[in-house]
């Protein structure tokens, strides 16, 4: 029993340390530091807003490749913020139709559980990644006005 209590205390300490690590206005969601916008923008304007974040660490549009992180992000916006809106993320297939990449050049996960059924649709002009209010990825036109999610890209832990 004592080892269980120590384990729980250790977990709480780690969780508390992670929360304190994210500089305001970013918050801990899963294993990352994220900030969601309070107003919509085009994809380009959303990216520029993320790149010009007021903190000293490197930031960009969010890039979520992990299923668990994906789940944590959706729970945060749907239940904590109670926002039923779509968000820009840092993915695109503008260089080659159907070949989705993150802004860091890594390939994006495809299919379930990440993408909305029938997505990416491949419709002309839909070359940028949206995180839908239903909790899935979908392709979207860059000029659509969506809210957006920024992420601390380098936590400076190396």
N, CA and C of each residue as an Amber inpcrd file, in Angstrom:
protein
   474
   0.8280000  -1.1900000   0.0000000   0.0000000   0.0000000   0.0000000
   0.8730000   1.2550000   0.0000000   1.9390000   1.2330000   0.8080000
   2.8090000   2.3960000   0.8970000   3.4640000   2.6900000  -0.4510000
   3.8690000   1.6350000  -1.1860000   4.4890000   1.8600000  -2.4900000
   3.4790000   2.4430000  -3.4780000   2.2190000   2.0380000  -3.3790000
   1.1740000   2.6060000  -4.2380000   0.9990000   4.0990000  -3.9720000
   0.9760000   4.4880000  -2.6990000   0.8280000   5.9000000  -2.3240000
   2.0170000   6.6940000  -2.8530000   3.2250000   6.1640000  -2.7100000
   4.4010000   6.8430000  -3.2200000   4.3370000   6.9910000  -4.7360000
   3.8560000   5.9690000  -5.4070000   3.7060000   6.0110000  -6.8610000
   2.7420000   7.1220000  -7.2680000   1.6020000   7.2320000  -6.5980000
   0.6120000   8.2650000  -6.9050000   1.1920000   9.6480000  -6.6360000
   1.8830000   9.8110000  -5.5290000   2.5070000  11.1010000  -5.2110000
   3.5330000  11.4650000  -6.2820000   4.3140000  10.4980000  -6.7330000
   5.3110000  10.7550000  -7.7840000   4.6320000  11.1710000  -9.0790000
   3.5470000  10.4950000  -9.4400000   2.8120000  10.8660000 -10.6510000
   2.2620000  12.2850000 -10.5630000   1.7170000  12.6380000  -9.4310000
   1.1940000  13.9960000  -9.2420000   2.3060000  15.0260000  -9.3410000
   3.4550000  14.7200000  -8.8020000   4.5870000  15.6480000  -8.8760000
   5.0320000  15.8480000 -10.3150000   5.0950000  14.7670000 -11.0870000
   5.4680000  14.8680000 -12.4980000   4.4350000  15.6760000 -13.2490000
   3.1570000  15.4020000 -13.0400000   2.0890000  16.1380000 -13.7190000
   2.1640000  17.6170000 -13.3690000   2.3940000  17.9300000 -12.1110000
   2.4820000  19.3250000 -11.6840000   3.6840000  19.9940000 -12.3380000
   4.8160000  19.2810000 -12.4340000   6.0120000  19.8490000 -13.0530000
   5.7670000  20.1380000 -14.5210000   5.0500000  19.2440000 -15.2260000
   4.7510000  19.4790000 -16.6330000   3.8930000  20.7270000 -16.8040000
   2.8870000  20.9120000 -15.9620000   2.0150000  22.0690000 -16.0590000
   2.8190000  23.3430000 -15.8640000   3.7120000  23.3530000 -14.8930000
   4.5200000  24.5360000 -14.6250000   5.5180000  24.8110000 -15.7420000
   5.8500000  23.8100000 -16.5250000   6.8540000  23.9730000 -17.5610000
   6.3330000  24.7650000 -18.7500000   5.0530000  24.6890000 -19.0590000
   4.5010000  25.4030000 -20.1980000   4.3830000  26.8850000 -19.8720000
   5.0780000  27.7190000 -20.6440000   5.0050000  29.1580000 -20.3830000
   3.6510000  29.7160000 -20.8310000   3.0980000  30.6040000 -20.0390000
   1.8310000  31.2460000 -20.3770000   1.9990000  32.0350000 -21.6710000
   1.0650000  31.9900000 -22.5720000  -0.3150000  31.5180000 -22.4800000
  -0.5010000  30.0540000 -22.8870000   0.5800000  29.2780000 -22.9950000
   0.4940000  27.8680000 -23.3580000   0.1070000  27.0440000 -22.1430000
  -0.5880000  25.9350000 -22.3840000  -1.0040000  25.0390000 -21.3170000
  -0.5830000  23.6200000 -21.6720000  -0.4140000  22.8080000 -20.6540000
  -0.0750000  21.4060000 -20.8750000  -1.3090000  20.6430000 -21.3150000
  -1.1720000  19.9740000 -22.4430000  -2.2020000  19.0540000 -22.9340000
  -1.4580000  17.7840000 -23.3000000  -1.7440000  16.6990000 -22.6060000
  -0.9840000  15.4750000 -22.8260000   0.4720000  15.7210000 -22.4680000
   1.3680000  15.4830000 -23.4280000   2.8020000  15.6740000 -23.2000000
   3.3470000  16.9330000 -23.8550000   2.4670000  17.8220000 -24.3300000
   2.9380000  19.0100000 -25.0240000   2.3800000  20.2880000 -24.4420000
   2.9080000  21.3900000 -24.9420000   2.4420000  22.7210000 -24.5640000
   1.7040000  23.3220000 -25.7620000   0.4400000  23.6670000 -25.5630000
  -0.4070000  24.1640000 -26.6420000  -1.0890000  25.4590000 -26.2300000
  -1.4570000  26.2150000 -27.2500000  -2.2680000  27.4100000 -27.0620000
  -3.3010000  27.4020000 -28.1810000  -4.5610000  27.5860000 -27.8330000
  -5.5940000  27.6760000 -28.8630000  -6.0440000  29.1290000 -28.9860000
  -6.3290000  29.5300000 -30.2050000  -6.6920000  30.9200000 -30.4580000
  -8.1040000  31.2080000 -29.9780000  -8.3720000  32.4870000 -29.7940000
  -9.7230000  32.8980000 -29.4230000 -10.4240000  33.6240000 -30.5660000
  -9.7800000  33.5880000 -31.7570000 -10.4140000  34.1660000 -32.9460000
  -9.9290000  33.4000000 -34.1800000 -10.7380000  33.3650000 -35.2310000
 -10.3730000  32.6140000 -36.4340000  -9.4120000  33.3970000 -37.3400000
  -8.7380000  32.6540000 -38.2190000  -7.7950000  33.2410000 -39.1680000
  -7.6510000  32.2970000 -40.3570000  -7.0590000  32.7760000 -41.4430000
  -6.6770000  31.8960000 -42.5430000  -5.5070000  31.0460000 -42.0700000
  -5.1600000  29.9930000 -42.8250000  -4.0530000  29.1280000 -42.4240000
  -2.7510000  29.9240000 -42.3280000  -2.4630000  30.7500000 -43.3210000
  -1.2230000  31.5270000 -43.3170000  -1.1690000  32.4910000 -42.1330000
  -2.2590000  33.1830000 -41.8690000  -2.2710000  34.1040000 -40.7310000
  -2.1740000  33.3600000 -39.3980000  -2.7840000  32.1810000 -39.3320000
  -2.6790000  31.3630000 -38.1230000  -1.2290000  30.9420000 -37.9000000
  -0.5650000  30.5160000 -38.9580000   0.8340000  30.1020000 -38.8160000
   1.6960000  31.2820000 -38.3880000   1.4910000  32.4270000 -39.0110000
   2.2670000  33.6110000 -38.6280000   2.0460000  33.9820000 -37.1630000
   0.8190000  33.8330000 -36.6970000   0.5270000  34.1190000 -35.2870000
   1.2850000  33.1580000 -34.3830000   1.3240000  31.8940000 -34.7450000
   2.0560000  30.9090000 -33.9360000   3.5560000  31.1860000 -33.9580000
   4.0910000  31.5140000 -35.1250000   5.5250000  31.7800000 -35.2470000
   5.9550000  33.0300000 -34.4800000   5.0340000  33.9580000 -34.2990000
   5.3740000  35.1950000 -33.5880000   4.8670000  35.1710000 -32.1470000
   4.8170000  33.9950000 -31.5690000   4.3800000  33.8240000 -30.1860000
   5.2240000  34.6810000 -29.2410000   4.6260000  35.1770000 -28.1530000
   5.3590000  36.0480000 -27.2320000   6.3590000  35.3320000 -26.3230000
   6.4730000  34.0140000 -26.4220000   7.4120000  33.3000000 -25.5560000
   8.7410000  33.1090000 -26.2710000   9.7800000  32.7630000 -25.5300000
  11.1220000  32.6360000 -26.0990000  11.3710000  31.2950000 -26.7850000
  10.5590000  30.2990000 -26.5310000  10.7350000  28.9890000 -27.1390000
  10.1600000  28.9700000 -28.5520000  10.6360000  28.0250000 -29.3690000
  10.1530000  27.8990000 -30.7430000   8.7230000  27.3670000 -30.7580000
   7.8540000  28.0420000 -31.4980000   6.4510000  27.6330000 -31.6100000
   6.0320000  27.6040000 -33.0700000   4.9990000  26.8110000 -33.3540000
   4.4390000  26.7240000 -34.7050000   3.0230000  26.1790000 -34.5760000
   2.3330000  26.0450000 -35.6990000   1.0370000  25.3740000 -35.6620000
   1.2330000  23.9710000 -35.1110000   0.2510000  23.4730000 -34.3950000
   0.3590000  22.1800000 -33.7160000   0.5230000  21.0310000 -34.7050000
   1.3530000  20.0580000 -34.3080000   1.6160000  18.8510000 -35.0970000
   1.4470000  17.6530000 -34.1750000   0.3230000  16.9810000 -34.2600000
  -0.0120000  15.8790000 -33.3560000   0.0220000  14.5630000 -34.1190000
   1.0540000  13.7640000 -33.8800000   1.2070000  12.4850000 -34.5790000
   0.8800000  11.2840000 -33.7160000   0.6870000  11.5120000 -32.4440000
   0.4730000  10.4360000 -31.4930000  -1.0170000  10.3210000 -31.1710000
  -1.5470000   9.1160000 -31.2070000  -2.9690000   8.8830000 -30.9640000
  -3.3990000   9.3840000 -29.5920000  -2.5870000   9.1440000 -28.5880000
  -2.9290000   9.5750000 -27.2360000  -2.9590000  11.1090000 -27.1400000
  -1.9830000  11.7490000 -27.7640000  -1.9300000  13.2140000 -27.7580000
  -3.1350000  13.7950000 -28.5020000  -3.4870000  13.1570000 -29.6020000
  -4.6640000  13.5360000 -30.3880000  -5.9150000  13.5070000 -29.4970000
  -6.0550000  12.4450000 -28.7420000  -7.1830000  12.2720000 -27.8260000
  -7.1710000  13.3550000 -26.7440000  -6.0080000  13.6050000 -26.1610000
  -5.9000000  14.6430000 -25.1200000  -6.2810000  16.0110000 -25.6650000
  -5.8260000  16.3330000 -26.8820000  -6.1300000  17.6380000 -27.4580000
  -7.6370000  17.7890000 -27.6720000  -8.2560000  16.7620000 -28.2450000
  -9.7020000  16.8440000 -28.4920000 -10.4750000  16.9690000 -27.1820000
 -10.1020000  16.2100000 -26.1740000 -10.7600000  16.3240000 -24.8670000
 -10.6110000  17.7340000 -24.3010000  -9.4360000  18.3230000 -24.4780000
  -9.2090000  19.6700000 -23.9600000 -10.1410000  20.6850000 -24.6280000
 -10.1790000  20.6840000 -25.9600000 -11.0020000  21.6980000 -26.6320000
 -12.4930000  21.4020000 -26.4950000 -12.8640000  20.1320000 -26.5030000
 -14.2880000  19.7780000 -26.4490000 -14.8670000  19.8860000 -25.0470000
 -14.1170000  19.4750000 -24.0410000 -14.6680000  19.4040000 -22.6900000
 -14.1460000  20.4930000 -21.7400000 -12.8470000  20.7920000 -21.8090000
 -12.3220000  21.8410000 -20.9340000 -12.7290000  23.2190000 -21.4410000
 -12.4620000  23.4770000 -22.7240000 -12.8330000  24.7710000 -23.2960000
 -14.2860000  24.8260000 -23.7580000 -14.8630000  23.6500000 -23.9940000
 -16.2310000  23.5330000 -24.5130000 -16.4020000  24.3360000 -25.7980000
 -15.4010000  24.2250000 -26.6790000 -15.4530000  24.8950000 -27.9730000
 -15.7640000  23.8700000 -29.0550000 -16.8140000  24.1000000 -29.7760000
 -17.2100000  23.2260000 -30.8810000 -16.8810000  23.9300000 -32.1960000
 -15.5690000  24.0860000 -32.4490000 -15.0900000  24.7580000 -33.6500000
 -13.9570000  23.9440000 -34.2630000 -13.6100000  24.2560000 -35.5040000
 -12.4860000  23.6210000 -36.1790000 -11.2260000  24.4540000 -35.9600000
 -10.0700000  23.7730000 -35.9470000  -8.7830000  24.4230000 -35.7010000
  -7.8010000  24.1120000 -36.8210000  -7.0110000  25.1080000 -37.1910000
  -5.8870000  24.8580000 -38.0840000  -4.7990000  24.1180000 -37.3270000
  -4.1590000  23.1670000 -38.0200000  -2.9960000  22.4480000 -37.5100000
  -1.8840000  22.5890000 -38.5500000  -0.6910000  22.1620000 -38.1920000
   0.4780000  22.3360000 -39.0490000   0.7320000  21.2190000 -40.0230000
  -0.2670000  20.8530000 -40.8060000  -0.1070000  19.8240000 -41.8210000
  -0.5680000  20.3210000 -43.1760000  -0.0280000  19.7060000 -44.2390000
  -0.3720000  20.1260000 -45.6000000  -0.0400000  19.0250000 -46.6010000
  -0.6480000  19.1270000 -47.7860000  -0.2540000  18.2800000 -48.9180000
  -0.1090000  19.1330000 -50.1800000   0.2600000  20.3860000 -49.9940000
   0.3530000  21.3230000 -51.1040000   1.4950000  20.9720000 -52.0650000
   2.5430000  20.3060000 -51.5960000   3.6700000  19.9650000 -52.4640000
   3.3610000  18.7850000 -53.3740000   2.6010000  17.8200000 -52.8500000
   2.2090000  16.6500000 -53.6340000   0.8530000  16.1720000 -53.1250000
  -0.1520000  16.2420000 -53.9850000  -1.5120000  15.8820000 -53.5950000
  -1.5450000  14.4690000 -53.0090000  -2.1210000  14.3690000 -51.8130000
  -2.2710000  13.0830000 -51.1420000  -1.0960000  12.6830000 -50.2640000
   0.0110000  13.4140000 -50.3300000   1.1820000  13.1120000 -49.4930000
   1.2460000  14.1550000 -48.3790000   0.6050000  13.8440000 -47.2650000
   0.4650000  14.7790000 -46.1480000   1.7130000  14.7930000 -45.2960000
   2.1740000  16.0100000 -44.9790000   3.3700000  16.2060000 -44.1570000
   3.0870000  17.2470000 -43.0870000   3.8450000  17.1270000 -42.0010000
   3.8390000  18.1610000 -40.9860000   4.7940000  19.2670000 -41.4100000
   4.6830000  20.4210000 -40.7810000   5.5670000  21.5440000 -41.0990000
   7.0350000  21.2120000 -40.8580000   7.3130000  20.2600000 -39.9820000
   8.6950000  19.8520000 -39.7130000   9.2180000  18.8460000 -40.7460000
   8.3990000  18.5320000 -41.7650000   8.8110000  17.6250000 -42.8390000
   8.4680000  16.1690000 -42.6150000   8.0250000  15.8190000 -41.4220000
   7.6700000  14.4200000 -41.1430000   6.3310000  14.0710000 -41.7590000
   6.1930000  12.7880000 -42.1320000   4.9200000  12.3300000 -42.6910000
   3.8600000  12.2780000 -41.5990000   2.6410000  12.6060000 -41.9920000
   1.5240000  12.5880000 -41.0520000   0.9120000  11.2080000 -40.9650000
   0.3370000  10.8720000 -39.8230000  -0.4060000   9.6110000 -39.7330000
  -1.6610000   9.7070000 -40.5950000  -2.0290000   8.6190000 -41.2070000
  -3.2110000   8.6030000 -42.0740000  -4.2290000   7.6010000 -41.5400000
  -5.4750000   7.7870000 -41.9450000  -6.5360000   6.8500000 -41.5930000
  -7.0320000   7.0050000 -40.1710000  -7.7890000   6.0000000 -39.7530000
  -8.3770000   5.9660000 -38.4230000  -7.2520000   5.7520000 -37.4110000
  -7.2740000   6.3970000 -36.2650000  -8.3210000   7.2260000 -35.6910000
  -8.1260000   8.7180000 -35.9360000  -7.1480000   9.0770000 -36.7610000
  -6.8330000  10.4920000 -36.9350000  -7.8000000  11.2270000 -37.8710000
  -8.0590000  10.6540000 -39.0310000  -8.8010000  11.3570000 -40.0760000
 -10.3020000  11.0910000 -40.0200000 -11.0630000  12.1110000 -40.3280000
 -12.5170000  12.0070000 -40.4400000 -12.8280000  11.0190000 -41.5660000
 -13.8700000  10.1930000 -41.4340000 -14.2140000   9.2490000 -42.5020000
 -14.3810000   9.9720000 -43.8450000 -13.7170000   9.4540000 -44.8710000
 -13.7630000  10.0750000 -46.1960000 -12.7290000  11.1640000 -46.3990000
 -11.9200000  11.4010000 -45.3810000 -10.8690000  12.4240000 -45.4720000
  -9.5000000  11.7520000 -45.4910000  -8.5150000  12.3750000 -46.0880000
  -8.6240000  13.6160000 -46.8320000  -9.3990000  13.4050000 -48.1300000
 -10.2190000  14.3780000 -48.4660000 -11.0940000  14.2350000 -49.6270000
 -10.3670000  14.4730000 -50.9360000  -9.2920000  15.2540000 -50.8990000
  -8.5430000  15.5300000 -52.1200000  -9.2070000  16.5390000 -53.0320000
 -10.2260000  17.2430000 -52.5330000 -10.8680000  18.2650000 -53.3590000
  -9.8490000  19.3360000 -53.7320000  -9.9480000  19.8950000 -54.9290000
  -9.0080000  20.9410000 -55.3400000  -8.9740000  22.0930000 -54.3290000
  -7.7540000  22.5050000 -53.9920000  -7.5720000  23.6310000 -53.0830000
  -7.6120000  23.2720000 -51.6110000  -7.9720000  22.0430000 -51.2690000
  -8.0060000  21.6430000 -49.8610000  -6.6880000  20.9580000 -49.5100000
  -5.6860000  21.7820000 -49.2430000  -4.3290000  21.2860000 -49.0420000
  -3.7730000  21.5330000 -47.6470000  -4.6310000  21.9760000 -46.7090000
  -4.1560000  22.3180000 -45.3820000  -4.9970000  21.6140000 -44.3270000
  -4.3720000  21.3200000 -43.1890000  -4.9720000  20.4560000 -42.1810000
  -5.8430000  21.2070000 -41.1790000  -7.0560000  20.6940000 -41.0060000
  -7.9550000  21.1870000 -39.9650000  -8.1950000  20.0650000 -38.9670000
  -8.3010000  20.4320000 -37.7130000  -8.7170000  19.5220000 -36.6460000
 -10.1810000  19.8610000 -36.3970000 -11.0870000  18.9390000 -36.7420000
 -12.5160000  19.2530000 -36.7220000 -13.1060000  19.2270000 -35.3180000
 -14.2350000  19.8620000 -35.1880000 -14.9390000  19.8860000 -33.8960000
 -15.3570000  18.4940000 -33.4550000 -15.3660000  17.5270000 -34.3830000
 -15.6750000  16.1370000 -34.0440000 -14.4450000  15.3720000 -33.5680000
 -13.2640000  16.0030000 -33.6370000 -12.0450000  15.3700000 -33.1410000
 -11.2470000  14.6170000 -34.1810000 -11.4490000  14.9200000 -35.4620000
 -10.7200000  14.2550000 -36.5460000  -9.9650000  15.2730000 -37.3830000
  -8.9930000  14.7970000 -38.1690000  -8.3400000  15.6300000 -39.1700000
  -9.2080000  15.6730000 -40.4200000  -9.1240000  16.7870000 -41.1460000
  -9.7750000  16.9300000 -42.4470000  -8.9750000  17.9320000 -43.2590000
  -9.0030000  17.7880000 -44.5870000  -8.3390000  18.7750000 -45.4270000
  -9.2660000  19.9680000 -45.6300000  -8.6440000  21.1400000 -45.7840000
  -9.4230000  22.3730000 -45.8450000  -8.7170000  23.3740000 -46.7540000
  -9.4870000  24.3030000 -47.3000000  -8.9340000  25.3800000 -48.1130000
  -8.2200000  26.3760000 -47.2150000  -7.0320000  26.8210000 -47.6100000
  -6.2130000  27.7000000 -46.7660000  -6.8700000  29.0370000 -46.4410000
  -7.8580000  29.4580000 -47.2130000  -8.5030000  30.7470000 -46.9720000
  -9.7070000  30.6590000 -46.0350000 -10.0490000  29.4540000 -45.6210000
 -11.1440000  29.3060000 -44.6580000 -10.7250000  29.9780000 -43.3450000
 -11.6830000  30.5460000 -42.6600000 -11.4110000  31.1760000 -41.3680000
 -11.7020000  30.1830000 -40.2540000 -10.6340000  29.6590000 -39.6550000
 -10.7400000  28.6870000 -38.5740000  -9.9580000  29.1950000 -37.3740000
 -10.3150000  28.7080000 -36.2030000  -9.4810000  28.9320000 -35.0300000
  -8.2050000  28.1290000 -35.2710000  -7.2150000  28.2560000 -34.4160000
  -5.9710000  27.5350000 -34.6530000  -5.3240000  27.1350000 -33.3350000
  -4.4420000  26.1550000 -33.4400000  -3.7170000  25.6460000 -32.2710000
  -2.2170000  25.7840000 -32.5290000  -1.5400000  26.4380000 -31.5840000
  -0.0880000  26.5690000 -31.6240000   0.5050000  25.5830000 -30.6270000
   1.7510000  25.1930000 -30.8920000   2.4290000  24.2250000 -30.0370000
   3.8730000  24.6820000 -29.8210000   4.3860000  24.4740000 -28.6120000
   5.8110000  24.6810000 -28.3880000   6.5200000  23.5220000 -29.0660000
   7.3260000  23.8420000 -30.0710000   7.9860000  22.8040000 -30.8830000
   9.2250000  22.2750000 -30.1890000   9.9830000  23.1500000 -29.5600000
  11.2160000  22.7580000 -28.8750000  11.0890000  23.1630000 -27.4160000
  10.9390000  22.1790000 -26.5480000  10.8090000  22.4570000 -25.1200000
  12.1460000  22.7350000 -24.4480000  13.2300000  22.7180000 -25.2330000
  14.5420000  23.0210000 -24.6680000  15.0300000  21.9810000 -23.6940000
  14.6560000  20.7240000 -23.8990000  15.0300000  19.6550000 -22.9680000
  16.2280000  18.8460000 -23.4520000  16.7950000  19.1900000 -24.5980000
  17.9310000  18.4110000 -25.1260000  19.2050000  18.7080000 -24.3910000
